[in-house]
CSV table of C-alpha atoms in Angstrom, one decimal:
chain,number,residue,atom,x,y,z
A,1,UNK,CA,210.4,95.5,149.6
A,2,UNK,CA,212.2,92.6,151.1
A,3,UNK,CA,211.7,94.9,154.9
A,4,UNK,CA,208.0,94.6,153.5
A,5,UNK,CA,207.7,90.6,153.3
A,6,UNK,CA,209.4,90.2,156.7
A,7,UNK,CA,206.5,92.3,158.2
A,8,UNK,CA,203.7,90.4,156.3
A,9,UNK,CA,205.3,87.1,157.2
A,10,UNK,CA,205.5,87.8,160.9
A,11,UNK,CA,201.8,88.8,160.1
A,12,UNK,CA,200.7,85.7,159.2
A,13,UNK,CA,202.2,84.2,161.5
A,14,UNK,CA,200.5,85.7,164.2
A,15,UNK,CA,197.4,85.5,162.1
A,16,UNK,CA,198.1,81.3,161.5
A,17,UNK,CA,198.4,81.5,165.6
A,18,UNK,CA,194.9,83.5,165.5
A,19,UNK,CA,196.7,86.0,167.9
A,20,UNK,CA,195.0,88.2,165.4
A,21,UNK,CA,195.7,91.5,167.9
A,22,UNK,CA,199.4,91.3,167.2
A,23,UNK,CA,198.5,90.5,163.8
A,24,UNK,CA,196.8,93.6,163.0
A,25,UNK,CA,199.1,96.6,163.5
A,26,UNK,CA,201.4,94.7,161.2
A,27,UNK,CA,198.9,94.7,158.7
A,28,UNK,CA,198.0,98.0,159.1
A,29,UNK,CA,201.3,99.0,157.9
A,30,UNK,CA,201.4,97.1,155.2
A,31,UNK,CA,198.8,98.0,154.0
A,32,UNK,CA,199.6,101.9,154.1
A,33,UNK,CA,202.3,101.0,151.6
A,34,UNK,CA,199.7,100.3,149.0
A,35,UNK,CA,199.8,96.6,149.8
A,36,UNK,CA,195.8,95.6,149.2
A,37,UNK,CA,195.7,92.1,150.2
A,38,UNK,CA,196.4,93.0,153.8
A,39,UNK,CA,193.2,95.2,153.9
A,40,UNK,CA,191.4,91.6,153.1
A,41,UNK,CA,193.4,90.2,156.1
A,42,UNK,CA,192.6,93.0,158.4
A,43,UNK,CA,188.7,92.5,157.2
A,44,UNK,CA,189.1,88.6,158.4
A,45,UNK,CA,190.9,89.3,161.4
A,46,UNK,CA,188.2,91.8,162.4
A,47,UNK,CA,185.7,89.2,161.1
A,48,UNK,CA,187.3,86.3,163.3
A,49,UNK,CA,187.3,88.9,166.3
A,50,UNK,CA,183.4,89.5,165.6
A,51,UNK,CA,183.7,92.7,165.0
A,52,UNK,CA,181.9,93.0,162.2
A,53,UNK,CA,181.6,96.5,161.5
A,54,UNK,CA,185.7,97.3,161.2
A,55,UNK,CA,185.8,93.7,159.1
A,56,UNK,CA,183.4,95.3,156.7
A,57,UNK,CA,185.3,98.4,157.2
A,58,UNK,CA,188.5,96.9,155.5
A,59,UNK,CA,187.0,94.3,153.2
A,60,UNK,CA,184.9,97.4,151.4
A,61,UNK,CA,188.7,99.0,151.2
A,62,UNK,CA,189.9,96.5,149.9
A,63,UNK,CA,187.1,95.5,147.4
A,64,UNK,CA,187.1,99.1,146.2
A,65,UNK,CA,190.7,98.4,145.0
A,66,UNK,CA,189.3,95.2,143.4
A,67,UNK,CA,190.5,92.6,145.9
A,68,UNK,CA,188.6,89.7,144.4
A,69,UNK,CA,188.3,87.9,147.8
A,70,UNK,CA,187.2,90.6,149.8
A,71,UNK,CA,185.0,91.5,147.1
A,72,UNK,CA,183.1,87.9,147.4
A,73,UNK,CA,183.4,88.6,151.4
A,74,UNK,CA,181.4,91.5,151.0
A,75,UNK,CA,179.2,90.6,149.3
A,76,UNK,CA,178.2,87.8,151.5
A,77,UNK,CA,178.3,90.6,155.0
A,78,UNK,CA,175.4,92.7,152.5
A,79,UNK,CA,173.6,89.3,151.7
A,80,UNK,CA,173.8,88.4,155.6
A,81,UNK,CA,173.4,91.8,157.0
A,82,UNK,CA,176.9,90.8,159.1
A,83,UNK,CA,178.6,94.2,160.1
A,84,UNK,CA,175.8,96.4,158.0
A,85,UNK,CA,172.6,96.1,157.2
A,86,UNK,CA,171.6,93.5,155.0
A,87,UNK,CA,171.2,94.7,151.2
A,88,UNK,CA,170.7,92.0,148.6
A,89,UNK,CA,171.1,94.5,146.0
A,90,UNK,CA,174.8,95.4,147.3
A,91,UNK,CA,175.5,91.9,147.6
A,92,UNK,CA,174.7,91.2,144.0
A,93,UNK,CA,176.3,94.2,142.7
A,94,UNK,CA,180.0,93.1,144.6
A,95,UNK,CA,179.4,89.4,143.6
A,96,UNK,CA,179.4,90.6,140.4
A,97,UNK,CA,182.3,91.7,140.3
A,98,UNK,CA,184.1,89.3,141.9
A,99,UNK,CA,182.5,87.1,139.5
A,100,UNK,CA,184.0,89.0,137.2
A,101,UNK,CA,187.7,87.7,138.3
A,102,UNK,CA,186.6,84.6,138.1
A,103,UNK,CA,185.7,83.8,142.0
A,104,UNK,CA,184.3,80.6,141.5
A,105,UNK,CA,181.8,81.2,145.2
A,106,UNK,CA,180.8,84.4,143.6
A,107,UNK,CA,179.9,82.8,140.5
A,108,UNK,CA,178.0,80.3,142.6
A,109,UNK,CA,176.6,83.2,144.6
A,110,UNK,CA,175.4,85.1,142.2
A,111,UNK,CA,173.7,82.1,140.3
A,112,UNK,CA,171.7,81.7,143.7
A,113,UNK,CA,170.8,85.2,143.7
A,114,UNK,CA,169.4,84.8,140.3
A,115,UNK,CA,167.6,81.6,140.6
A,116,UNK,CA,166.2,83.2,144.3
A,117,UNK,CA,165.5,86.7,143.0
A,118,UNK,CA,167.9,88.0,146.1
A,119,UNK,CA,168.4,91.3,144.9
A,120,UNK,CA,167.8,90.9,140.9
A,121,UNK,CA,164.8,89.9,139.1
A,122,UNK,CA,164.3,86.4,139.2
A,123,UNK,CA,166.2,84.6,136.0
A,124,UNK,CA,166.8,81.0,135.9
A,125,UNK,CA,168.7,81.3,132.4
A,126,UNK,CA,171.3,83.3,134.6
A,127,UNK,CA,171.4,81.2,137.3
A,128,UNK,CA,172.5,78.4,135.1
A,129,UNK,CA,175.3,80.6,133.2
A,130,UNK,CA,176.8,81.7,136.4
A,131,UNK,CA,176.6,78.4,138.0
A,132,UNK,CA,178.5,76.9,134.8
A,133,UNK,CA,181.0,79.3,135.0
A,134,UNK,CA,181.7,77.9,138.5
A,135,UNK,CA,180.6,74.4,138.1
A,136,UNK,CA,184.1,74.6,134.9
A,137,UNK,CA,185.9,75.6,138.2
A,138,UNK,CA,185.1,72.6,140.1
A,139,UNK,CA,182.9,74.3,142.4
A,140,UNK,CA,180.7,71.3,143.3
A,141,UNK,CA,178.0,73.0,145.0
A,142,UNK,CA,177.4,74.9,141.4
A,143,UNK,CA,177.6,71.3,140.0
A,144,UNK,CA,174.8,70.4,142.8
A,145,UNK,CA,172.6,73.4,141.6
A,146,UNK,CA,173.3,73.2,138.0
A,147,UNK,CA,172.1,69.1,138.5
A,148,UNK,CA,168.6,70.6,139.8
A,149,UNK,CA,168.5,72.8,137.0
A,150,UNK,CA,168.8,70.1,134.7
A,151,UNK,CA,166.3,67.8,136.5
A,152,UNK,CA,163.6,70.6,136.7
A,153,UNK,CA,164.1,72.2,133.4
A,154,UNK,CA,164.8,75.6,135.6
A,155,UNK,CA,166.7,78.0,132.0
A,156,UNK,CA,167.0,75.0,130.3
A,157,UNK,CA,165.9,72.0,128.9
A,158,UNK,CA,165.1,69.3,130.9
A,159,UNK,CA,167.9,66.7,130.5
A,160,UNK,CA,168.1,63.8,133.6
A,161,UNK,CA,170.8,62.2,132.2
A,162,UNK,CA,172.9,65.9,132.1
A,163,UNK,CA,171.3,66.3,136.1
A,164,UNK,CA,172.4,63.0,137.1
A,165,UNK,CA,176.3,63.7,135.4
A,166,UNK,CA,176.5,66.9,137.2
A,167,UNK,CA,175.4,65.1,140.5
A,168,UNK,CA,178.0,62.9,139.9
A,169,UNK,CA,181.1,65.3,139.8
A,170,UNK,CA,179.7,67.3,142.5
A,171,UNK,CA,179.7,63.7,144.5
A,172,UNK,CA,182.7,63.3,144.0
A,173,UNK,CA,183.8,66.4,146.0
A,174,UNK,CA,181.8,64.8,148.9
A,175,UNK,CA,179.2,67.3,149.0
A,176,UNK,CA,176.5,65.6,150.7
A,177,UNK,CA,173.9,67.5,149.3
A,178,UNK,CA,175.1,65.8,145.9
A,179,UNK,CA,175.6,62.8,147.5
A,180,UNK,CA,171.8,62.6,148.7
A,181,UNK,CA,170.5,63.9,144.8
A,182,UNK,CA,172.8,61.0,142.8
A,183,UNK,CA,171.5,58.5,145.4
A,184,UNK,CA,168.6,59.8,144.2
A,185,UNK,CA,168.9,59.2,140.5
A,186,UNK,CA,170.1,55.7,141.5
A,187,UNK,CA,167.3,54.4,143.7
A,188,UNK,CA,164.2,55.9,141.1
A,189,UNK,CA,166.3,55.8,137.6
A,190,UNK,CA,166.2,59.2,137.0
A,191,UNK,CA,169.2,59.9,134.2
A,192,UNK,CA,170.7,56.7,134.9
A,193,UNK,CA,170.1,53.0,135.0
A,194,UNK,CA,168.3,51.8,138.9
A,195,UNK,CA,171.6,50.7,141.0
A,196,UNK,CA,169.7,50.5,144.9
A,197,UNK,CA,173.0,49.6,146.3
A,198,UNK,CA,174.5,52.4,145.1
A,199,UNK,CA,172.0,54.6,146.0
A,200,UNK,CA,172.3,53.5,150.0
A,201,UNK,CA,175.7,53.7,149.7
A,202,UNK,CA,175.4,57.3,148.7
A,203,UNK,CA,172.6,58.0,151.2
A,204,UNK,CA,174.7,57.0,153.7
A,205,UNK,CA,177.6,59.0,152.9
A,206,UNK,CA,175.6,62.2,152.8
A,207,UNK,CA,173.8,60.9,156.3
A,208,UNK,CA,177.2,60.5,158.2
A,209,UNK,CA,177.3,64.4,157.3
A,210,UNK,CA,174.0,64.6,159.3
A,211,UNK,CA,172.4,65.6,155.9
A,212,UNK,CA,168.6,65.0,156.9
A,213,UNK,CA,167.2,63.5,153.3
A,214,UNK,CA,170.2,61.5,153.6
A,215,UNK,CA,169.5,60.3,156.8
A,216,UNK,CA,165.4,59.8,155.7
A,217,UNK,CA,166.0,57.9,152.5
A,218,UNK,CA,168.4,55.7,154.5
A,219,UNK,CA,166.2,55.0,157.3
A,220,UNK,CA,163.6,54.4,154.4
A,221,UNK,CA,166.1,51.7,152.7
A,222,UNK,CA,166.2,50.2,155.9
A,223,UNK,CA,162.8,49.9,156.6
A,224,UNK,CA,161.8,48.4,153.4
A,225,UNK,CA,165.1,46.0,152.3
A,226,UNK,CA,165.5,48.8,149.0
A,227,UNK,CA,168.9,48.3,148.1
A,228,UNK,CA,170.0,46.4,151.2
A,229,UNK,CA,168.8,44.0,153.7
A,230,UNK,CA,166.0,45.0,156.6
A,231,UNK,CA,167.1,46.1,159.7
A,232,UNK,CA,164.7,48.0,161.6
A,233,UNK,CA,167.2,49.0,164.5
A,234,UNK,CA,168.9,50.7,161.4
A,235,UNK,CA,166.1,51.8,160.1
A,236,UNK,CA,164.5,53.1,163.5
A,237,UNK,CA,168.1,54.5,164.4
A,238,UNK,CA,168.6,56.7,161.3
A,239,UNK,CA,165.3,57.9,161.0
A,240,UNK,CA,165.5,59.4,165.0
A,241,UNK,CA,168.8,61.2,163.5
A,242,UNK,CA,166.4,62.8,160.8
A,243,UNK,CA,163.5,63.7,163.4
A,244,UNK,CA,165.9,64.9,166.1
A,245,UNK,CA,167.1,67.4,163.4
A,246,UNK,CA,163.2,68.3,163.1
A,247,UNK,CA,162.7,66.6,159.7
A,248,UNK,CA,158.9,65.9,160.1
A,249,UNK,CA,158.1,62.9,158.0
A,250,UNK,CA,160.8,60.8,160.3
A,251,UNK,CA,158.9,62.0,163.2
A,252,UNK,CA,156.0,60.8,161.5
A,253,UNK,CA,157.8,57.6,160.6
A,254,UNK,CA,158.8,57.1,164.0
A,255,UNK,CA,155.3,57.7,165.7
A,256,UNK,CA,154.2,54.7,163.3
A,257,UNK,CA,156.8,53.0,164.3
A,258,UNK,CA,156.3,52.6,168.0
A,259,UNK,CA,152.3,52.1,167.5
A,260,UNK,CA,152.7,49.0,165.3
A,261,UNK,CA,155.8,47.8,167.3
A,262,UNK,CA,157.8,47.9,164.4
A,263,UNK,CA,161.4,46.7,165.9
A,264,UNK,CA,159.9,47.8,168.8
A,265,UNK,CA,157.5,47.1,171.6
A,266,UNK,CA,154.7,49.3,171.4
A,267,UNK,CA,154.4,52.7,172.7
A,268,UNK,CA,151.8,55.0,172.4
A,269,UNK,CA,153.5,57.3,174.7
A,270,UNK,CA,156.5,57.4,172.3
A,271,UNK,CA,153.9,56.9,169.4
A,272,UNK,CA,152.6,60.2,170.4
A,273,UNK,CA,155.2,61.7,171.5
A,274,UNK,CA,156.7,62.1,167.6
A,275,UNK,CA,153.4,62.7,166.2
A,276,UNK,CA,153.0,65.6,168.2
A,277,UNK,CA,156.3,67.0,166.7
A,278,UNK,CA,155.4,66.3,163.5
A,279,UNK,CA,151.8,67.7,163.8
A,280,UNK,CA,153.4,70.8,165.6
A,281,UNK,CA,155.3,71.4,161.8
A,282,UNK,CA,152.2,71.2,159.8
A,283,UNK,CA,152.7,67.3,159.1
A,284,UNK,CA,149.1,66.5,158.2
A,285,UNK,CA,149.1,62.7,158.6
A,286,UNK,CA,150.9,62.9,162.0
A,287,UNK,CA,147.9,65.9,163.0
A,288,UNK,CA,144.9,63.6,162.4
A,289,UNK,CA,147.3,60.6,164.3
A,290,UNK,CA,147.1,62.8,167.1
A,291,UNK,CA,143.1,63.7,166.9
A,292,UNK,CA,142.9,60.1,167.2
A,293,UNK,CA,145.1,59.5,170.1
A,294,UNK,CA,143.0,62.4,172.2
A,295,UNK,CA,139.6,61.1,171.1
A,296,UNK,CA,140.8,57.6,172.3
A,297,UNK,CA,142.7,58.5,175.1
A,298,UNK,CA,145.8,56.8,174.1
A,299,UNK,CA,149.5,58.0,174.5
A,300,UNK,CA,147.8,60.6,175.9
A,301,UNK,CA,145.2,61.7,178.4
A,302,UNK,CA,141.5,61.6,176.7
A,303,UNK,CA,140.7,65.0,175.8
A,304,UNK,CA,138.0,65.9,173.2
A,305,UNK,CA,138.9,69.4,173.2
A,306,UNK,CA,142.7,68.9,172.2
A,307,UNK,CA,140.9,66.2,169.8
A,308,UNK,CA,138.7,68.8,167.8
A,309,UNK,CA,141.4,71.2,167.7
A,310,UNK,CA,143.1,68.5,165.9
A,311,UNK,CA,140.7,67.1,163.4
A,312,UNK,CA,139.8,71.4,162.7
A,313,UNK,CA,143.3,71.5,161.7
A,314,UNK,CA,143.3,68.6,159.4
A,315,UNK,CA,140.3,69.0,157.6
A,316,UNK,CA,141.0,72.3,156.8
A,317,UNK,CA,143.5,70.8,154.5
A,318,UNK,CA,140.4,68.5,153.0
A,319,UNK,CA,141.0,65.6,155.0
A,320,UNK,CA,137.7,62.9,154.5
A,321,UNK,CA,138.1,61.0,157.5
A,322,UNK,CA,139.1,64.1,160.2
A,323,UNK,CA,136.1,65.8,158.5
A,324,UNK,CA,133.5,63.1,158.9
A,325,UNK,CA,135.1,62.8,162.7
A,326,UNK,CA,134.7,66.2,163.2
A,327,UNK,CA,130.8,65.0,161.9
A,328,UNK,CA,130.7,62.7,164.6
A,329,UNK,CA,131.8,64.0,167.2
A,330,UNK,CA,129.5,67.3,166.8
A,331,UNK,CA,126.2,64.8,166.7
A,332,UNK,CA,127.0,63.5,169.5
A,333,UNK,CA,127.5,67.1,171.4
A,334,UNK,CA,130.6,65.4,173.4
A,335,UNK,CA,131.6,69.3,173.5
């Protein structure tokens, strides 16, 4: 036994080093004494190696011999298709039972797969039992969940002020996800009495983690003095972090910005520029923006082709004034 530890410590010491190469032989024989966790180890160092298909190898060993960790680790190569081919139904079924040991991520896991419908039938009721389970454990991304569950009445009863509390422990993990949801409850009142200072402080915690709503509502707060003075350089600076990251209602933002000269000098180039990304994702307001900019020629060279394909787009979605342009430009035959 005590020959056994020396090997496994010299292990993980090579693994600690990531000289995972010398760390595997060692492992190896460790694990031919019966010695389970090792077969985990071997699955990571495989895994950290990118080989996936040996780290799958030795996690399924492993999980077969009901390694908790590898169990979760498997599960999430089956949900991934990382190493073998991706089988939600597998995933779910090793989740399980590394739920089943109490894994708070599987817990969490699993409650995904059930509010998804990755691999089970879609079942909100056991989304929020297995996200409990890990939320008890601390887990706060199952406290984030569990918090939309509450504030959508997704397996249970609507309750803002039990959406906002679970927001609020998962916050204080500093998951920015949770971060950007309790700034949330702050700014509109949602479960808890309107505090917009508190909400931008919380916005901007969860943007300094490049969290893109974060990042938006900030830029937003900015903009408007909500919860803190104006500054449009803020403003203008937090919401090209957003749109950078391809959040299209920045972009928009940001095309607005530079034709109004919001903070800015005006720029229909620019102005254009960030419509176009926007419009490119479907963003309607920033679509008929650009129709406008190619019927008038500005920002952009006049083109009344690119300026029908445009307003087509847009008032297919019902749009009044892209429609009655479209009206326009057809009576005058400019095609």
């Amino acid at each position: 036994m005590e020959q056994i530890d020396k090997i496994i410590a010299e292990a993980d010491q090579y693994f600690d080093a990531m000289d995972y190469k010398k760390a595997i032989p060692l492992y190896k024989k460790v694990f031919e004494t019966g010695n389970v966790e090792s077969g985990f180890c071997l699955g990571v160092c495989y895994e950290k190696m990118k080989d996936y298909a040996k780290s799958v190898r030795w996690y399924k060993l492993a999980a077969e011999q009901g390694d908790a960790v590898a169990q979760f680790n498997l599960g999430t190569c089956y949900f991934g298709g990382e190493g073998v081919e991706q089988d939600y139904g597998e995933a779910v079924k090793w989740f399980k039972k590394a739920a089943e040991q109490e894994q708070a991520n599987a817990q969490y896991n699993l409650g995904f797969c059930y509010e998804k419908g990755f691999g089970v039938e879609q079942d909100y009721k056991e989304a929020v039992k297995f996200y409990t389970f890990a939320a008890k454990q601390d887990y706060w991304q199952a406290q984030n969940n569990l918090g939309l569950c509450y504030e959508k009445g997704l397996g249970v009863v609507q309750d803002y002020v039990k959406s906002a509390e679970c927001y609020r422990k998962a916050a204080e993990h500093g998951g920015a996800d949770a971060q950007y949801n309790l700034g949330r409850c702050y700014m509109f009142g949602i479960g808890t009495e309107e505090k917009h200072a508190e909400a931008v402080n919380l916005f901007r915690k969860a943007a300094e983690q490049e969290h893109t709503m974060g990042q938006f509502n900030l830029a937003i707060s900015y903009l408007y003095g909500m919860g803190i003075d104006k500054n449009y350089d803020e403003a203008i600076e937090w919401f090209r972090k957003a749109a950078e990251q391809g959040h299209a209602e920045s972009q928009y933002y940001l095309g607005c910005i530079y034709k109004e000269s919001i903070g800015v000098d005006q720029d229909y180039c620019e102005s254009a520029k960030w419509h176009r990304m926007a419009a490119e994702q479907g963003y309607v307001k920033s679509q008929y923006k650009l129709s406008l900019y190619y019927y008038n020629g500005e920002g952009v060279e006049q083109d009344y082709e690119e300026a029908v394909k445009w307003f087509y787009k847009v008032a297919k979605n019902g749009h009044a004034d892209a429609q009655f342009s479209l009206g326009v430009i057809y009576s005058k035959e400019e095609l």
